[in-house]
Amino acid sequence: MQSIDHVNVSDTIETIESEDFFDVLIIGGGPHALGVAARLREPRPAALYTDIEHSRLSFLQRPGSVKLPRQPKRPYQLRAPVPISCNDRARENGESFPKILALDASSSNWLGRWDGFFEQLDISHLRSPMFFHPSPADVDGLEAFAKKLDRENECIESGGVEDVLPTVGQSQRGGDKLRKRATRKKGSTKSSLGAQINERERTSYARPSSRIFREFCAAELIERYHLDSVIHQDTVMELSFGDLHIKTEGLGRGFTVKTKLGRKYGAKFVVMSIGGQECPAIPQCISAYQAAHGQTDSFHQGLGWCHSRCFSYGGTKEFKEAVKSCKLNPDLSIVVIGGGLTSAQIADLAIRKGASKVVLICRGYLKTKHYDFPLSWVTKYSNLEKMSFWQEDCREARLKMVKQARNGGSVNPSTLALLKRRVAEGALTLHTHSSVTQATRDNDTGRWRLQLTYHPPNAKESNIKILENVLFIVASTGGKLDFASVPFLAPLLKPAKQDESGLSSHPKLSEKIQSVQVPGIIGGLPVLSEDLQWGTELPLFVTGAYASLEIGPDAANLSGTRAGSERVVSKLNQLLQDEWFQEYHHQPHVSHRQKATSQVSNVTSALQLLNTSENDKIVQSDSAPHKELCASRRCGFKMGARERRAGNVGGWFDGLEEVVV
């Protein structure tokens, strides 16, 4: 565990414009960020209600403008009511959703980097099944969307979910006996229970096309919850925590977010939804070559090479020119380093574009799995794996379980069959159990010379191979998960500098502690609570790959979007009900609606707090005790989603306590 047990609190009061202040600020624009934003605007999520309960609530809470049609003569002529969006429903019911903002460095649209990868690599189908999606309304929403559009033929079967082909480099008969023995012993309980997948659910394991998935996200998430105006393209440079002065509203403690475009935002809560691609993992041979030649290229591309991250925003011109050169000259080659699905897709892309020779280098076996994690985490008996993971209190043990489950990069069976066909055609050369130990480049010809170390699993000595006439290198080596190295978290994790202008906080506020406690970081991952909050005093929430210690090995994938957003938003809905603006003298609690009517008195109190001396007393607000009003006009239940699913609270009608939200 890294020695980070507290984060810094800013000692100055940041002034934020009221239009730049938000209830929740989301950093990221991928599927996890989209899932959080959609869940914040979904009053009836699928995680809290069954299908019957969901339909019943939809019937009871339908807007008054939607009227059922008259009973026709024949039942099959019933017409469905006019569909409505979440904003229309909120307007009719008097509900109000939190004010949210999402900042993404790569695009001004949701899933911008996602679309870039799929477009540049020409990916036709997702690797994940139909029930992996970020929609909070319905678990089977993607499958129903494909059926509604009559486009089920665009989805393809997974090719036998339970029958996985052997990995490249292993014989079909033999293989690693120790590994097979351990797997057989571990899966003895599950095998005695029967097949992992029910036949009636086999269609749910079909792989949707990229077009269907993108249209589903656009229609059922972005348009339904009106999230187009929520996201902005900007890079977060600094994230600090401290006291905020919101103009015309008052004082409170929250986050200050400074961006590359010079904007300054304030937020009560921040949700961090980024992945490892923010810190690309560069092979040692390339980084050593750049350091030796003093190259100052960016950390994800350089002369004659690039990281796979570049394909998310259009790829590189040099890669496209290298493919054309390899098409004209058969002696030239393109090298792809990596053993995951992205590396295989890049190698196949280069071959389809005309490259006559492509080399794929893997450190070990070219492992074959349907997903990045074993099927036991998502199939019928997935509760066995999840129960053993969540009951483990030691975070180091959880980290070990995550690494064992993911076990590095892998390809799905269909991609493995494609690679074998490319090898048979002679266009692809596959080097397993090999690593690039040295790389040199001739600046005159622009060609690389690579030294490979081939280390067979059962051999005592390694062999050296030399690759000549390499025109371009693609490092598809993923990213590093190092929470402490995220650039915009530096103001929180590093000691703050002294203010040269001599400005200091007000004496009333300087009495507060200048740091808050956090659980720490293990293996580059933050230790989070069950609600994915980093500590109880810091309102910073984390989803995606950095939440693996709490969600599990599928936290970084689409399967972790709904689970992560449900945990985060369930906690945020509770915290958003509390009074956020600071009250330095005891005052009766007021609702948000009544707080808006007393903004003038709040501003007066805030100005007196900033201008009076240490012995001056703050004028108490003249608000009188009153009864709290229901701002949202809806009812909530004091029951968590995980408790309901685990059966810890009894039945649906037992233990329900109706409260006003």
XYZ file of C-alpha atoms in Angstrom, residues 92 160 515:
3
model
C -45.290 16.604 -14.827
C -20.039 -21.627 -28.286
C -6.342 17.617 5.177
